[in-house]
Amino acid sequence: MIVNDPPIPFKIVEVTTIVTFKDDWDEKIWKRVQLNAKVISLFYNALSVNEYNKITACETAKQILDRLEIEHEGTPQVNESNINRLMHQFEIFKMQEHEKITDWWHDSHAS
C-alpha cells in the first residue's frame, strides 16, 4: 500500500507532457511507484531529525539522494576547490632540500 503517493507518472508525447491517471498505470509503473515510496520511507526512518528536515520538501527518492549528496559532499565545484586547497597545503608542508628535520618540524607545527 502506498501511503504518500509520489508525483503522478507522466508521458512525454512529442513535445507535450501528458499526466497519466492511476487507472492507466501498468504493472511496471506501479512497481516503480511502490519502490519509490518504500525508499522514501526508509530515508525518513533512517535519518536524524536534522537530516529529515533537509529532505521533507523532496518528492522522490532521487531528489532525496541528490539533496543529501550535495549536503555531505558538496557540488563538483566545491570538491574541486577543496582538492586544490589541500594540494596547496600539502606542497607547502614539504620539507625543503636544505632544511634540517628539526627546523622543518618546528616551522610546520608552529601555527
Short mmCIF file of C-alpha atoms in Angstrom, two decimals:
data_model
loop_
_atom_site.label_atom_id
_atom_site.label_comp_id
_atom_site.label_asym_id
_atom_site.label_seq_id
_atom_site.Cartn_x
_atom_site.Cartn_y
_atom_site.Cartn_z
CA MET A 1 0.00 0.00 0.00
CA ILE A 2 1.27 3.46 -0.86
CA VAL A 3 0.76 5.96 1.94
CA ASN A 4 2.19 9.06 0.27
CA ASP A 5 1.97 8.87 -3.50
CA PRO A 6 4.97 10.23 -5.35
CA PRO A 7 4.28 12.62 -8.20
CA ILE A 8 1.92 11.14 -10.75
CA PRO A 9 3.84 9.50 -13.60
CA PHE A 10 3.58 11.23 -16.92
CA LYS A 11 4.30 10.55 -20.55
CA ILE A 12 6.01 12.87 -22.97
CA VAL A 13 4.29 12.68 -26.34
CA GLU A 14 6.26 14.62 -28.94
CA VAL A 15 6.75 17.93 -27.07
CA THR A 16 3.67 17.75 -24.81
CA THR A 17 3.70 16.30 -21.28
CA ILE A 18 0.62 14.22 -20.53
CA VAL A 19 -0.23 13.29 -16.95
CA THR A 20 -1.36 9.69 -16.61
CA PHE A 21 -4.06 8.56 -14.19
CA LYS A 22 -3.67 5.65 -11.79
CA ASP A 23 -6.19 3.64 -13.78
CA ASP A 24 -3.85 3.84 -16.78
CA TRP A 25 -0.73 2.64 -14.93
CA ASP A 26 0.67 -0.72 -15.93
CA GLU A 27 2.40 -3.17 -13.58
CA LYS A 28 5.84 -1.68 -14.31
CA ILE A 29 4.74 1.83 -13.26
CA TRP A 30 3.02 0.50 -10.12
CA LYS A 31 6.22 -1.29 -9.08
CA ARG A 32 8.28 1.89 -9.65
CA VAL A 33 5.83 3.99 -7.63
CA GLN A 34 5.79 1.47 -4.78
CA LEU A 35 9.57 1.13 -4.76
CA ASN A 36 9.92 4.91 -4.66
CA ALA A 37 7.54 5.06 -1.67
CA LYS A 38 9.48 2.33 0.15
CA VAL A 39 12.82 4.07 -0.39
CA ILE A 40 11.39 7.41 0.79
CA SER A 41 10.06 5.66 3.90
CA LEU A 42 13.50 4.15 4.55
CA PHE A 43 15.11 7.58 4.28
CA TYR A 44 12.53 9.12 6.64
CA ASN A 45 13.10 6.41 9.25
CA ALA A 46 16.89 6.19 8.94
CA LEU A 47 17.83 9.87 9.09
CA SER A 48 18.20 12.11 12.09
CA VAL A 49 15.75 14.96 12.71
CA ASN A 50 18.17 17.49 11.20
CA GLU A 51 18.66 15.39 8.07
CA TYR A 52 14.93 14.70 7.85
CA ASN A 53 14.19 18.43 7.88
CA LYS A 54 16.51 18.88 4.88
CA ILE A 55 14.62 16.35 2.74
CA THR A 56 10.96 16.90 3.63
CA ALA A 57 10.34 19.03 0.53
CA CYS A 58 11.64 16.28 -1.77
CA GLU A 59 9.02 14.30 -3.65
CA THR A 60 11.10 11.39 -4.97
CA ALA A 61 13.85 9.16 -3.64
CA LYS A 62 16.18 10.52 -6.34
CA GLN A 63 15.60 14.08 -5.13
CA ILE A 64 16.36 12.98 -1.55
CA LEU A 65 19.56 11.27 -2.65
CA ASP A 66 20.67 14.31 -4.66
CA ARG A 67 19.95 16.66 -1.74
CA LEU A 68 21.90 14.52 0.73
CA GLU A 69 24.79 14.14 -1.70
CA ILE A 70 25.11 17.91 -2.08
CA GLU A 71 24.77 18.42 1.69
CA HIS A 72 27.53 15.95 2.52
CA GLU A 73 29.85 16.03 -0.47
CA GLY A 74 29.18 19.43 -1.97
CA THR A 75 28.90 20.37 -5.60
CA PRO A 76 31.62 19.40 -8.09
CA GLN A 77 32.92 22.99 -7.97
CA VAL A 78 33.25 22.84 -4.17
CA ASN A 79 35.03 19.49 -4.39
CA GLU A 80 37.47 20.86 -6.99
CA SER A 81 38.16 23.87 -4.80
CA ASN A 82 38.80 21.65 -1.76
CA ILE A 83 41.17 19.44 -3.74
CA ASN A 84 43.15 22.47 -4.94
CA ARG A 85 43.32 23.88 -1.41
CA LEU A 86 44.52 20.57 0.06
CA MET A 87 47.12 20.11 -2.69
CA HIS A 88 48.45 23.60 -1.98
CA GLN A 89 48.64 22.85 1.75
CA PHE A 90 50.49 19.62 1.01
CA GLU A 91 53.00 21.40 -1.23
CA ILE A 92 53.68 23.95 1.49
CA PHE A 93 54.06 21.14 4.05
CA LYS A 94 57.01 19.53 2.20
CA MET A 95 60.47 19.92 3.66
CA GLN A 96 62.95 21.85 1.53
CA GLU A 97 66.16 20.16 0.46
CA HIS A 98 68.39 22.47 2.53
CA GLU A 99 66.27 22.25 5.74
CA LYS A 100 67.08 20.10 8.72
CA ILE A 101 64.31 17.83 10.01
CA THR A 102 64.14 19.56 13.38
CA ASP A 103 63.87 23.02 11.76
CA TRP A 104 61.18 21.81 9.35
CA TRP A 105 59.23 20.16 12.18
CA HIS A 106 59.22 23.29 14.32
CA ASP A 107 58.33 25.53 11.36
CA SER A 108 55.47 23.32 10.18
CA HIS A 109 53.96 22.91 13.66
CA ALA A 110 54.44 26.48 14.84
CA SER A 111 50.96 27.61 13.78
#
